Coordinates of C-alpha atoms and ligand atoms in Angstrom, one line a residue:
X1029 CA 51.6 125.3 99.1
X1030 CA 51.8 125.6 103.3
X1031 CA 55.1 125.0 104.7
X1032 CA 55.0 125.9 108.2
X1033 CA 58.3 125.0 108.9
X1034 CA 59.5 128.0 107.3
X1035 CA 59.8 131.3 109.2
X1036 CA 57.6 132.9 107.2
X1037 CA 55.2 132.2 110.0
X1038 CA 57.6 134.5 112.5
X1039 CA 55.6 137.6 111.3
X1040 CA 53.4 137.3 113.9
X1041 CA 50.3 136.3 111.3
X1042 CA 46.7 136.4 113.1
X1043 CA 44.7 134.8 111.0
X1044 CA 40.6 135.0 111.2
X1045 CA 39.3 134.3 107.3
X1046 CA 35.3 134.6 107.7
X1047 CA 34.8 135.2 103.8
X1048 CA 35.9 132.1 103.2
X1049 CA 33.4 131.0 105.2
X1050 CA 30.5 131.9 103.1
X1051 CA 28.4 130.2 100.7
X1052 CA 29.8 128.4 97.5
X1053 CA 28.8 131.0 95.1
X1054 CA 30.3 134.0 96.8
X1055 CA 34.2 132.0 96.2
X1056 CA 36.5 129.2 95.0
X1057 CA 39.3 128.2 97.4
X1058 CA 42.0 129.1 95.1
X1059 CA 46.1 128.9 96.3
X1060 CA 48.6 131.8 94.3
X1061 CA 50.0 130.1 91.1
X1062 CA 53.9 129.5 92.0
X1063 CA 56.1 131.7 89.9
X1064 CA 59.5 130.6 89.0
X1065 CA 62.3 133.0 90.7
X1066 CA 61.0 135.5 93.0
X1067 CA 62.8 138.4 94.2
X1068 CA 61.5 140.8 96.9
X1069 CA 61.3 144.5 95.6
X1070 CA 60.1 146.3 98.0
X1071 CA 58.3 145.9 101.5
X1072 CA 56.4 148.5 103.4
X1073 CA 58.0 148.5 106.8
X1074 CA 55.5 151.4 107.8
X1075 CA 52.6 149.6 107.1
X1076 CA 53.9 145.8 108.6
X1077 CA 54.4 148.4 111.5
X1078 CA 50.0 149.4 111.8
X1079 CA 49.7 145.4 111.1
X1080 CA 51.3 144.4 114.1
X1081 CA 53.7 142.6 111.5
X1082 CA 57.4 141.8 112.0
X1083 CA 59.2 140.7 109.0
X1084 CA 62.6 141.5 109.9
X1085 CA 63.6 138.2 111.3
X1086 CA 62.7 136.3 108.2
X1087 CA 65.5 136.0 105.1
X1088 CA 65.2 137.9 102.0
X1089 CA 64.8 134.3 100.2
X1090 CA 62.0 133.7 102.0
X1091 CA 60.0 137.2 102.5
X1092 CA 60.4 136.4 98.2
X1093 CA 58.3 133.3 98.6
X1094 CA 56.1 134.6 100.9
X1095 CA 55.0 137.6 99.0
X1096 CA 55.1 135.6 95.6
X1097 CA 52.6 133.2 97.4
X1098 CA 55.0 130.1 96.5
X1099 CA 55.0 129.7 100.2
X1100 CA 51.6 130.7 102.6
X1101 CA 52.1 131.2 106.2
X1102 CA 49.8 128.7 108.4
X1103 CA 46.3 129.8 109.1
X1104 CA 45.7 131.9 105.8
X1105 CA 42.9 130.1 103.3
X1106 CA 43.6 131.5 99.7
X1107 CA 40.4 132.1 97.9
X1108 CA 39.6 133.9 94.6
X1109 CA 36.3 136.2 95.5
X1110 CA 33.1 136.5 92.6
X1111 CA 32.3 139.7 91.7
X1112 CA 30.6 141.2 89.1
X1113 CA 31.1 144.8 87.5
X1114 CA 29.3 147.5 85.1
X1115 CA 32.7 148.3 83.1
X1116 CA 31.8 151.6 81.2
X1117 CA 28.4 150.9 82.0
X1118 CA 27.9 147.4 80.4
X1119 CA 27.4 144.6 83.2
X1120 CA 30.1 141.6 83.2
X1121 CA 30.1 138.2 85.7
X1122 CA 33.4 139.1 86.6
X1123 CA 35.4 137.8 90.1
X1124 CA 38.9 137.7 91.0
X1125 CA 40.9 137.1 87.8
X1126 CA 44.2 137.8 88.7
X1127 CA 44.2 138.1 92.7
X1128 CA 44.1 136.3 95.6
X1129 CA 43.0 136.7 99.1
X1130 CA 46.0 135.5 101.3
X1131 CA 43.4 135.9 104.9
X1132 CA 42.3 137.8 106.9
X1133 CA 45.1 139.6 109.3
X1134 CA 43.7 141.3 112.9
X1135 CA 46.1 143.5 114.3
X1136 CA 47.1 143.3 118.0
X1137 CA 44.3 145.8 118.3
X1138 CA 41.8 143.6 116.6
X1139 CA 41.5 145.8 113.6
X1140 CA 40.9 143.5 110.2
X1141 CA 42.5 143.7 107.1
X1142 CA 42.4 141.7 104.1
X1143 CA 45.9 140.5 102.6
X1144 CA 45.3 140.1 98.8
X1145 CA 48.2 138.7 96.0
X1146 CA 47.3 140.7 92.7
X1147 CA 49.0 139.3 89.7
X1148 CA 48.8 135.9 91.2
X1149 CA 47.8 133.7 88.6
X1150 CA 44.9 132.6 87.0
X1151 CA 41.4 131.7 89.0
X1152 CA 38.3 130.9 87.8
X1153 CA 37.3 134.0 87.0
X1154 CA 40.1 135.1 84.8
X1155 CA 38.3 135.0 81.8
X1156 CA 40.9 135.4 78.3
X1157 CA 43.6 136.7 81.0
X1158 CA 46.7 134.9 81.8
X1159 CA 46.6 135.7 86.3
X1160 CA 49.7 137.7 86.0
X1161 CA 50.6 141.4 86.4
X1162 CA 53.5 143.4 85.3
X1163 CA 56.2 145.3 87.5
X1164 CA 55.6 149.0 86.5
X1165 CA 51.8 148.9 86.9
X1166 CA 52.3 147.2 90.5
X1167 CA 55.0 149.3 91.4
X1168 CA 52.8 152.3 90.2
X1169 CA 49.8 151.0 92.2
X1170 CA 52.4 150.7 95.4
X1171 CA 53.5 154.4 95.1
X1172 CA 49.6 155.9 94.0
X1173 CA 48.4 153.7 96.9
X1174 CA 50.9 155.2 99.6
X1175 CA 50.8 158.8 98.8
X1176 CA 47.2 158.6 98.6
X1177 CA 47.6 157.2 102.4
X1178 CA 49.4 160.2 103.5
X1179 CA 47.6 162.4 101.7
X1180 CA 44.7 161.1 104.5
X1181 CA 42.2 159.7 101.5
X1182 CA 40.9 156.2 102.2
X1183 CA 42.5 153.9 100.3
X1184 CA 43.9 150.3 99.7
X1185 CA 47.8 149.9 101.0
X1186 CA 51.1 148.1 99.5
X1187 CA 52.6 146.0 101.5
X1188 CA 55.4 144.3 98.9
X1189 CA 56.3 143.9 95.4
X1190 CA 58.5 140.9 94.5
X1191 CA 59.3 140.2 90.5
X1192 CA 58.0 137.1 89.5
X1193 CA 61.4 136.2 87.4
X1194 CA 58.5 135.2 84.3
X1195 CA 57.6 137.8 81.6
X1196 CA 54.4 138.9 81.2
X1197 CA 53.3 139.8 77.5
X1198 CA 51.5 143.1 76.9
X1199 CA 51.8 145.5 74.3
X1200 CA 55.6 144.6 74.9
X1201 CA 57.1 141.6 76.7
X1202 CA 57.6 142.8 80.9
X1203 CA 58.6 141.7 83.7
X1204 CA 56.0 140.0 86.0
X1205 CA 55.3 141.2 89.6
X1206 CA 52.9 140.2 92.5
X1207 CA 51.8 143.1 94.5
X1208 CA 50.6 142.1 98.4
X1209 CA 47.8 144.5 98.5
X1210 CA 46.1 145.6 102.3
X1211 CA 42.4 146.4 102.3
X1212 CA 39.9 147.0 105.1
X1213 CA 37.7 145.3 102.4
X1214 CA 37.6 143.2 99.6
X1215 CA 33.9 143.4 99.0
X1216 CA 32.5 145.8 96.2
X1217 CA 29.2 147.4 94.9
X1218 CA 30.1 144.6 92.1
X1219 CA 30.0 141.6 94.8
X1220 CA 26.2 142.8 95.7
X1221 CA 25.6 143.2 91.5
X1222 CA 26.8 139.4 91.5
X1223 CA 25.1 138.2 94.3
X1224 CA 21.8 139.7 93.1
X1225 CA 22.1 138.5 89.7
X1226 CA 21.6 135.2 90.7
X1227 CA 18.3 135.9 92.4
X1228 CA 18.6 134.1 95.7
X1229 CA 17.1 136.5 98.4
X1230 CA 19.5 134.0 101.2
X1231 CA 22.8 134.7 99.8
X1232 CA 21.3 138.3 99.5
X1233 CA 20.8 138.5 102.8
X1234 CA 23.8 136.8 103.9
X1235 CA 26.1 139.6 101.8
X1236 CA 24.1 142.0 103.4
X1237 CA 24.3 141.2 107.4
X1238 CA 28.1 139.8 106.5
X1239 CA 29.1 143.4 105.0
X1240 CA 27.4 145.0 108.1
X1241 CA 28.7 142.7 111.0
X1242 CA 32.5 143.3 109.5
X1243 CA 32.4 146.9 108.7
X1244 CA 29.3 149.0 110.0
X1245 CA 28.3 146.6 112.9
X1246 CA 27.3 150.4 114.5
X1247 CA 23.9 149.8 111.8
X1248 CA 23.4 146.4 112.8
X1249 CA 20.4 146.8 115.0
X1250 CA 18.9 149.4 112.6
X1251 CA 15.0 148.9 111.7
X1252 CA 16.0 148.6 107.9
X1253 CA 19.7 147.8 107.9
X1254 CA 19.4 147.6 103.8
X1255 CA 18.2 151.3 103.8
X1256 CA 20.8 151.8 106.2
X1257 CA 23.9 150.6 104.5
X1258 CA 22.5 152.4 101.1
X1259 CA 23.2 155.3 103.5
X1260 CA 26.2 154.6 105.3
X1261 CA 28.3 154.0 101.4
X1262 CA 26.3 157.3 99.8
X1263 CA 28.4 159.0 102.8
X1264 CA 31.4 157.2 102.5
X1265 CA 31.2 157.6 98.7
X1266 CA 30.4 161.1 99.0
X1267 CA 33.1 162.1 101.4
X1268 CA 35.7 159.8 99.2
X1269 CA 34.8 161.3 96.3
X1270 CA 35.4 165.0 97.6
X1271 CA 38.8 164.2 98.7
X1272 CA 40.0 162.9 95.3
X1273 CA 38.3 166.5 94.0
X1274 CA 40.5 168.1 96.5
X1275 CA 43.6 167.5 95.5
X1276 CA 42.8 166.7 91.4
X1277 CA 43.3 162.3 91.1
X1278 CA 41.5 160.8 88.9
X1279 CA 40.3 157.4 89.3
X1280 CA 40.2 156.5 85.7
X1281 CA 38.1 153.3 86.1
X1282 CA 35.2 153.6 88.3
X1283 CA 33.5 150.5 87.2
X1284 CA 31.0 149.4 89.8
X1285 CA 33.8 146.2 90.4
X1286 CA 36.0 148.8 91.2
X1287 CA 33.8 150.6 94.3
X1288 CA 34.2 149.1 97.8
X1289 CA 31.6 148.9 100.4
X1290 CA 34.3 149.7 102.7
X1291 CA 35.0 153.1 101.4
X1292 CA 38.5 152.8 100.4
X1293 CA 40.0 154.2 96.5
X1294 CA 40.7 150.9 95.3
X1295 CA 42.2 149.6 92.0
X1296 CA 45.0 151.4 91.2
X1297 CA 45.0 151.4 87.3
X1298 CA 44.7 154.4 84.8
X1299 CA 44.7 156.6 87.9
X1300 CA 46.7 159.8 87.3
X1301 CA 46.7 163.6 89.2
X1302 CA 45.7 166.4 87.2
X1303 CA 48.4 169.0 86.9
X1304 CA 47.2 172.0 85.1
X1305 CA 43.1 172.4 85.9
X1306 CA 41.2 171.3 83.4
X1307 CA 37.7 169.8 85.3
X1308 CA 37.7 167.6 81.7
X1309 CA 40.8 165.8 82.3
X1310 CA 41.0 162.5 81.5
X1311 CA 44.6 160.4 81.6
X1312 CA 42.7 156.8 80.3
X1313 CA 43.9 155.6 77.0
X1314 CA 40.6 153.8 77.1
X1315 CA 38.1 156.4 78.4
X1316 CA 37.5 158.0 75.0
X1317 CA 34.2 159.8 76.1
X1318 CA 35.2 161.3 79.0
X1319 CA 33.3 158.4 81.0
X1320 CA 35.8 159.2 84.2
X1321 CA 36.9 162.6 83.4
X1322 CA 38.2 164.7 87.0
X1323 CA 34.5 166.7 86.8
X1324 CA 32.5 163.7 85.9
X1325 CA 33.3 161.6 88.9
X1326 CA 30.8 162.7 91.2
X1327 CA 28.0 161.9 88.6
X1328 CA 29.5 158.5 88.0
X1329 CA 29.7 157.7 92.2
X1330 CA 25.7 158.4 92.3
X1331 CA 25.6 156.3 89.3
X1332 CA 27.5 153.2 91.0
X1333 CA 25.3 154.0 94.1
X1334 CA 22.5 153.5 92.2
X1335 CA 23.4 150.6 90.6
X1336 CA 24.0 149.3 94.6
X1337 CA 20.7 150.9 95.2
X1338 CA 19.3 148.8 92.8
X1339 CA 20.9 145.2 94.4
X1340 CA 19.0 145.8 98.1
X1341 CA 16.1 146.9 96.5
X1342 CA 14.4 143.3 97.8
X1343 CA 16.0 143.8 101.7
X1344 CA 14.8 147.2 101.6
X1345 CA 11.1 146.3 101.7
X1346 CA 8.8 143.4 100.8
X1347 CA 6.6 145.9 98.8
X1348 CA 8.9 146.7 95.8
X1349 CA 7.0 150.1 94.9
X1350 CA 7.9 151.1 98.8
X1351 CA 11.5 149.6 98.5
X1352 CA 12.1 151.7 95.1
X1353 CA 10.8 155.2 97.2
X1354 CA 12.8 154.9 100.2
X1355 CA 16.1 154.0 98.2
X1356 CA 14.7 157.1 95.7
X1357 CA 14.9 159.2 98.5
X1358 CA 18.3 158.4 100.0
X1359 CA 20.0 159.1 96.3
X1360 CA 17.6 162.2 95.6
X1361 CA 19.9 163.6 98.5
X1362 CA 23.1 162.7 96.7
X1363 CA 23.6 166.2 94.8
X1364 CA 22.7 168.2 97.6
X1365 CA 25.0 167.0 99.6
X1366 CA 27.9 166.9 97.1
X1367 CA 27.3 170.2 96.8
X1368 CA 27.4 171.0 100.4
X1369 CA 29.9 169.2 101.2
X1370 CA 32.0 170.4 97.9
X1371 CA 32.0 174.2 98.6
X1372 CA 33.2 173.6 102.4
X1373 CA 36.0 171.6 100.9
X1374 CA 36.7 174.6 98.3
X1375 CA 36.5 176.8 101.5
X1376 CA 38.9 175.0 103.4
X1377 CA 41.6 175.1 100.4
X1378 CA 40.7 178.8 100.1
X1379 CA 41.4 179.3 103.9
X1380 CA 37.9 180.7 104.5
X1381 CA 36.1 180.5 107.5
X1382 CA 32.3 181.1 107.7
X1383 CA 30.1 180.9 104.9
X1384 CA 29.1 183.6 102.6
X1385 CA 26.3 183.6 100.1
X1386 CA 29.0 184.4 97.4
X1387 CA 31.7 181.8 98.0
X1388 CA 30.8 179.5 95.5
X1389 CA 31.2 182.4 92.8
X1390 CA 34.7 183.3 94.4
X1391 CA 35.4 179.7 93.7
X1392 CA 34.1 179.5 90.4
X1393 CA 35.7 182.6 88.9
X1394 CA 39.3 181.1 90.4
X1395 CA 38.6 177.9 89.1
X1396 CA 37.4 179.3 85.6
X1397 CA 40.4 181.7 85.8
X1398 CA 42.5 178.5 86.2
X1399 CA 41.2 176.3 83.8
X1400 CA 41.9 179.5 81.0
X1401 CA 45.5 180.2 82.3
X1402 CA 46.6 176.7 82.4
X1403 CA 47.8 177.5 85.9
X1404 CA 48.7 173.7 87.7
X1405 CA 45.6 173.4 89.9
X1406 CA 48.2 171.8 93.0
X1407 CA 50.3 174.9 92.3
X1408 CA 48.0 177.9 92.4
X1409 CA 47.2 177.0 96.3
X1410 CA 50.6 176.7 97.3
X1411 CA 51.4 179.9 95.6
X1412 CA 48.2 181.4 97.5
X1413 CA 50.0 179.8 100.5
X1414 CA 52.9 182.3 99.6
X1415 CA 54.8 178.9 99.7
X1416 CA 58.0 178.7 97.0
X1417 CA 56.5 176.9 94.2
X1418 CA 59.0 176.6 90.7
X1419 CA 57.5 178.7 88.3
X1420 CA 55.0 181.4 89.5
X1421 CA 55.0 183.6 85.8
X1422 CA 51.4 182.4 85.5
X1423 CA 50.3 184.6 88.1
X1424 CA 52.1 187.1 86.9
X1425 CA 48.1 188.8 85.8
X1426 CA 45.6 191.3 86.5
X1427 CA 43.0 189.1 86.2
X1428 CA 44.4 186.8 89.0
X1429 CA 45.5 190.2 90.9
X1430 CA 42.0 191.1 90.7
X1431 CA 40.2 188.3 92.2
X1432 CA 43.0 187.7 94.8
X1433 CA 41.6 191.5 96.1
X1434 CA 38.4 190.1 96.6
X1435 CA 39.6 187.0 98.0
X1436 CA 41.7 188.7 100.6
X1437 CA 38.8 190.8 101.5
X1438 CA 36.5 187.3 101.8
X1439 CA 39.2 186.0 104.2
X1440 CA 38.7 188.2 106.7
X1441 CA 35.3 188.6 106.9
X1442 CA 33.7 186.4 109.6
X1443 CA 36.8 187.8 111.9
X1444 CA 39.4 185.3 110.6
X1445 CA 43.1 185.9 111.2
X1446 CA 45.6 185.5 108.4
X1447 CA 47.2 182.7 110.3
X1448 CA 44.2 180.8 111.2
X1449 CA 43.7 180.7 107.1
X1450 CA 46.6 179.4 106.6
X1451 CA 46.9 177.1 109.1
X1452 CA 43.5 175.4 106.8
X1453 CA 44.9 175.8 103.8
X1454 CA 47.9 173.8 105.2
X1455 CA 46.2 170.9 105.9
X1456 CA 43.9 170.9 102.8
X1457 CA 46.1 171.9 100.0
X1458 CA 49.3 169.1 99.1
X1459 CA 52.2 170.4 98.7
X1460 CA 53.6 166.6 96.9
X1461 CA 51.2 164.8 94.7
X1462 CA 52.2 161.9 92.9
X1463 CA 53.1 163.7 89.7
X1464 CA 52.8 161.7 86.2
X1465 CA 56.3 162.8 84.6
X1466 CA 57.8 161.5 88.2
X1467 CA 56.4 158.7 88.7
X1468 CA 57.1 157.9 85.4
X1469 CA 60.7 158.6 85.8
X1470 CA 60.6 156.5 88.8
X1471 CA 59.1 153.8 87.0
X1472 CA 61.5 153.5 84.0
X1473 CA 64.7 153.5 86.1
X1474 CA 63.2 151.1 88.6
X1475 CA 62.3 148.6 85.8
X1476 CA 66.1 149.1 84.8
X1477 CA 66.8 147.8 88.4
X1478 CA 67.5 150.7 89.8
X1479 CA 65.2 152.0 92.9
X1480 CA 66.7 155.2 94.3
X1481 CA 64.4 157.5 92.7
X1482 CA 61.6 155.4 93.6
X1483 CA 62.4 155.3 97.6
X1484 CA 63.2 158.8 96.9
X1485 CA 60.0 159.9 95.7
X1486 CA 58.1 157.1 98.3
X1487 CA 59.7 159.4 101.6
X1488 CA 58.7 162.6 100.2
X1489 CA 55.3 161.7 99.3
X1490 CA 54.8 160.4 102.6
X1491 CA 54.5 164.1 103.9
X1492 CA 52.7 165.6 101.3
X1493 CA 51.6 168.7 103.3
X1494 CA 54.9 169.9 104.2
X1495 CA 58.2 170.5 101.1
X1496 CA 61.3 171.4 101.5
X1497 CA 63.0 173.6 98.7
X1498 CA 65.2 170.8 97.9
X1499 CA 61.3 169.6 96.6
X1500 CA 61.2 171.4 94.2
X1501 CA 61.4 169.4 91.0
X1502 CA 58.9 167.2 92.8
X1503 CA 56.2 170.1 92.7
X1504 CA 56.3 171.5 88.9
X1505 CA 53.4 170.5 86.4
X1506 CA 55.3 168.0 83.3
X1507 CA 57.6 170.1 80.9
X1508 CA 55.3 171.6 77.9
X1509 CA 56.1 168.3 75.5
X1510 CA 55.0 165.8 78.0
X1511 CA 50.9 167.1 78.2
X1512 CA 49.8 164.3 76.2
X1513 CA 50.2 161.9 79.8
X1514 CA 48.4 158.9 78.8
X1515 CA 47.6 155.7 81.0
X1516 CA 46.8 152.2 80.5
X1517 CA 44.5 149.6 81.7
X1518 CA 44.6 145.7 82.0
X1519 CA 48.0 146.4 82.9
Ligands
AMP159 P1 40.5 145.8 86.6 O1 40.4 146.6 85.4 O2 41.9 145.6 87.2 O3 39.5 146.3 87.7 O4 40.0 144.3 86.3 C1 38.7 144.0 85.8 C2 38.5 142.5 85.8 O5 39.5 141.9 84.9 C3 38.8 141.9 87.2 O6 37.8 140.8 87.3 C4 40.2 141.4 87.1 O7 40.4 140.3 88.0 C5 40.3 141.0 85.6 N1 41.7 141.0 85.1 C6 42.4 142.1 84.9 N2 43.6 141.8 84.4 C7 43.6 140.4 84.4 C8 44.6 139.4 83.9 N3 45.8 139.8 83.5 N4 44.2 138.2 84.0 C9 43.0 137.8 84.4 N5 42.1 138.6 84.8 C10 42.4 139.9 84.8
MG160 MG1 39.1 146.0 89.5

């Protein structure tokens, strides 16, 4: 439904929709599914802000139909985009089954971003699933999806929530939401998986230069722009992947539907942060072997990267033996680089400058001495940061004593100053993460109508690298009773 009559259209929409433009099988126009009685939850004014978006001339009435999709500004095109997806490693036709993509926004500044209704109805694609979403799993993706923003990891935004005034039926009978979800990109090692399961080299192609002119036009004179772009998302992965090892989140689902070429986390679902270190945590009610587990998800990135690998294989050369090296060669580079790239991250959160040939042991033995204390992995760098953290008992030991000697004596060493080690620590350890038993808290009350926690909890993860000691509750690992954290998917 377009009304554009309404002052919906006051927001100051700039509307460009190219991936609607492409070929039949990469889309079906698709409008939201009207819900019954909307009602606005939340809006991100911080984020409306970066989009060059004004929504505070438009009624509350009205900013509910708009982010319910009942009512579409002019110049968006709704479509439902195809993908496909290994889910636990089996591969699945899958596509947009519950979301839709509003349009394509550019900022005054001519950046693009997708505008995407999930839990919009059903499409096409939806498969056995009704379209619809629930309240606490879009609410949880809007707070995961922020404080992974100020936590400066790439990531998919939350513009609004509205309830949908329907029920959805899971496990239990819930309230239905619509979450208005901002991405540079909607396209996903899954769309290429689609794409090049229906064999035609054209639409191949098409993805391919499409993908490049939108987000790396910088490749888009390369001799091999394929091989290129295989490069350009094992860096993007990498990098992505060693941010979320930074500060302990956990994906939970890293399906190859659930990987985007642009670079961002996306699809906010079992995701959880570790609290005490334990590198096999796993949060997924679903993940019974560990499939996503904190120390596995590097593994499982060069996995999806392979399985992209695998998709340009025919734009990387004509001769397939050829096409199979070069790609070969790009990935062989993968753990290397991880690596690399791992321990100067590990450095930075340890405050040490330089690089010494026994770092990564230094790292190790705190990790290991972690992982046996059941120290909170957040925690033990703040208290290194001599920062006020709840409960400190657990470092209360030689042991720890021991290797914090050694430590001390490491930070010094290539002629650091104390202050220029903490001034790196600062910006690479959190003080805030999203933490489960809050969020949950947050959650429970706000599905009870009651959002003060919630707004609470949105403000003081969006500064994550500085707390106050009125932040305290906000920083300590879940009482002992509340370790069995578990989270759900198809939510
Ligand atoms: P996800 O686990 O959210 O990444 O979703 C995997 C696939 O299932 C995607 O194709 C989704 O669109 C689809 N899906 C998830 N939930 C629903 C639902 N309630 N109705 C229809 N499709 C769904
Ligand atoms: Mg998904």
């Amino acid at each position: 439904m377009t009304n554009s009559n309404i002052d919906i259209d006051k927001a100051g929409w700039s509307f460009d929709n190219t991936y609607s433009k492409l070929p039949d099988d990469f889309l079906v126009k698709q409008a939201p599914i009207p819900v019954k009685s909307p009602e606005l939850i939340i809006i991100n004014k911080n984020l409306s802000k970066d989009l060059d978006l004004d929504f505070t001339n438009i009624s509350e009435e009205n900013l509910s139909q708009l982010f319910s999709g009942n009512l579409l500004p002019t110049g968006s095109n709704s479509i439902a985009q195809a993908y496909a997806g290994h889910q636990f490693g089996h591969f699945t036709m899958l596509g947009d089954g519950r979301a839709v993509l509003m349009g394509e926004h550019l900022s005054k500044t001519k950046e693009r971003f997708d505008i995407q209704f999930k839990g919009s109805g059903r499409t096409p694609y939806s498969r056995s699933g009704d379209g619809r979403a629930a309240l606490g799993p879009m609410l949880r993706e809007y707070i995961i999806s922020e404080a992974m923003h100020f936590l400066k990891i790439p990531t998919t935004r939350s513009l609004a929530v509205v309830k949908t005034g329907e029920n959805v039926i899971r496990n239990q009978i819930s309230k239905g939401a619509i979450l208005t979800r901002v991405a540079l990109g909607h396209i996903r090692v899954g769309t290429f998986q689609y794409i090049a399961a229906k064999q035609n080299i054209n639409d191949l192609k098409t993805l391919t230069n499409y993908t490049i002119e939108k987000y790396y036009p910088n490749i888009k004179s390369s001799k091999n722009k394929a091989l290129e772009l295989l490069n350009v998302l094992i860096e993007k992965q990498t990098q992505l992947v060693i941010d979320w090892m930074r500060v302990g989140f956990i994906h939970g689902v890293m399906n190859t539907d659930n990987m985007s070429i642009s670079g961002e986390t996306i699809d906010y679902g079992p995701c959880a942060f570790m609290d005490l270190y334990d590198p096999k945590t796993v949060f997924s009610s679903i993940d019974q072997l560990g499939r996503y587990a904190y120390d596995n998800q590097p593994k499982i990135t060069k996995w999806n990267l392979i399985r992209f690998a695998e998709c340009l294989i025919p734009l990387i050369s004509k001769n397939e033996d050829e096409a199979i090296k070069l790609a070969r060669d790009a990935l062989d580079k993968f753990e290397e680089n991880y690596e690399t790239k791992w321990l100067n991250m590990m450095r930075d959160k340890l405050g040490l400058y330089g690089e010494d040939k026994d770092d990564k042991d230094l790292i190790f033995e705190l990790l290991n001495w972690m992982q046996k204390n059941k120290a909170d992995y957040t925690n033990t760098f703040i208290f290194l940061m001599q920062k006020v953290i709840k409960s400190s008992e657990v470092y209360n030991n030689k042991e720890f004593d021991l290797w914090k000697i050694k430590w001390i004596k490491r930070l010094t060493l290539f002629g650091s100053t104390h202050h220029k080690s903490m001034v790196l620590m600062n910006s690479s350890n959190p003080m805030i993460i999203p933490r489960n038993h809050k969020i949950e808290e947050a959650l429970t009350l706000a599905n009870q109508g009651d959002l003060t926690l919630f707004n609470k909890l949105i403000k003081i993860l969006s500064n994550p690298y500085k707390a106050n000691k009125s932040d305290l509750e906000f920083m300590s690992s879940p009482p002992h009773n509340d370790r069995q954290y578990q989270t759900f998917c198809g939510t």
